[in-house]
């Protein structure tokens, strides 16, 4: 068994030995001293320990330093700007590992080793001699159970298990739905609905996506260009860290709530879920609904409160909301004040302080700061509300006084708001930007589009949307927009792509500037990676809007700009600087989670007393998800494989987890259909149907330039395979998305009317090609028309071999292109 040569502690795996030496300051100090004394030729005699890279981001272990910090080399090495060099094609570092970090080393200390929930369960199964898929008989039975829970309700499950083929040939350990659910209830599940303990920070599935301490990230070594994306790169975390004891680990609590309808077509049933996540988890992982990085912590009452009079109903609703939120968040008070030792995803125990950081909610009349109602539309640097002052105003009102600020600030007689006792929390800073409801649906759809319709008329607006030519990646609103009754966030974004061009020539120039400034603001706010320059551009776009908005008053479109959602835009730069990029706090995720945690669970009930049935259904779904995640985690462990488990084996393999090579950057490529749409076409067809009159000269020039040794000269006798389109797959721009970009270029001739089939016009898309190295950050491209002689790759990549959409030559000797 591996053991520490310094203190004698025995561990079960080499990884455990590594964690022990890294985390125990005395052993680590002795190890480093020994390394210094060992000659280079004898380094193999030292224990095989890989220390965390000193230039790593804050997700790695920060061991608690010894009392004499000046003599602690582990601590002194990390007090500097750190870098992992990964440059993109423009020389700018944008990946998580390609930045310069200035970490805060008095945060996120690892106190000692611990066991995650998955590790504890694995130990329990080994002691009991159970298989990983217990209580089910084998892996196949577990796969069936997983499928049943995810796809069938109780009635359909009963019918499936009663089928003769299932009973006679499957030989399952459960024979009906009741016995099946008994098996499911034996699985370990998450916190019960009466339990107040949540262990997001200790989920091993998030180990590679966690950060435990703040840091400032820069795009340059000199630290002049700030980079802000994840929550731990913002200012809020570092400021709160200074108010806590040395070595404390902050768990930034991110709350979200939104009422949703449960009934379909009829009925008025609704639910009000409250979700929670933590800022330690990377925002890309939090946005994945399937990752369960955002969890349901409770339902708020969605009653209409008909027992109250209309005058008292509103205040009763406010008080009920705050009372229920107080009950839900009660555990955060003690934990936020004193901290709680928790096993984190990397199996280290830290003293964690959960602090309310962000509240993602759709409040149409949210008032974030001290600003008069008639000044919300002005470009003001208004002061944020202070929680302590607000509590003092509420207290004065409670004891019978009538402070003027009570009415001026729009307060209600809720004398104990839910955030009053939460330590280190500022509720007025916690309301983060809401891209969906504030920008896409609010400022753009409800205001800018309406203003423009008032100027040019609904018919003209519809006509312009209809007249937009069909183009890949752009939605063609064939019927205009006035007939659309139910809008989604996706449709709002599709409208924004063409809106400025659509208005050109239809509205005065100042109105066009107003529209462009709002859309510029929207696109800058959506960036996944913010920098100093992008934040300046974001603020400048808002400044341009305020400088030109009076044109709407002159045209009698608006009388004032007292619009709460418009005022909230003035806080975007501050919020992004504090909490990270706005895409980490979008309400699109809660809208998606409603399907899993509200609508599906309601449909699984009998629609009577559905709250308790929803809770039980969710608990079983969570049990299956956790067990599935546990099996995935177990399959990745070096000494545990669910497909090859030997509970009686005491062999300790010396093999370690292989270090996989780093993934190479995605290279531009192209995709064609497996079978050409028009095979063996003559040159005459290409010239007449596609209008490619210079096809042969262009192909000869291409072959001469790229295949100088080629001796075949294409002529009129050759035939070619023609494709309708080529899809260009390009590396993602991480500032916008982490999904590879797909560009579709079409080259299809006109189709004439044939019987009942209507004809279709020709579609020859334009492609932009860079045929020389870029000398600056500006993407200078030349236009090319997508005809039969268009390039098949069309990449913004110098020295890229170009072939043709219609250029797969049938003659095998000419296939060198």
JSON list of C-alpha atoms in Angstrom, two decimals, residues 20 54 136 185 197 391 408 414 447 509:
[
{"chain": "A", "resi": 20, "resn": "UNK", "atom": "CA", "xyz": [-1.83, 13.91, 1.31]},
{"chain": "A", "resi": 54, "resn": "UNK", "atom": "CA", "xyz": [1.91, 26.91, -9.71]},
{"chain": "A", "resi": 136, "resn": "UNK", "atom": "CA", "xyz": [-30.54, -3.75, -9.56]},
{"chain": "A", "resi": 185, "resn": "UNK", "atom": "CA", "xyz": [-36.36, 4.35, -3.63]},
{"chain": "A", "resi": 197, "resn": "UNK", "atom": "CA", "xyz": [-28.30, 20.58, 3.36]},
{"chain": "A", "resi": 391, "resn": "UNK", "atom": "CA", "xyz": [-33.78, 48.26, 6.90]},
{"chain": "A", "resi": 408, "resn": "UNK", "atom": "CA", "xyz": [-39.88, 57.81, -2.41]},
{"chain": "A", "resi": 414, "resn": "UNK", "atom": "CA", "xyz": [-42.62, 44.15, 4.61]},
{"chain": "A", "resi": 447, "resn": "UNK", "atom": "CA", "xyz": [-39.86, 49.39, -27.05]},
{"chain": "A", "resi": 509, "resn": "UNK", "atom": "CA", "xyz": [-30.92, 59.08, -39.59]}
]
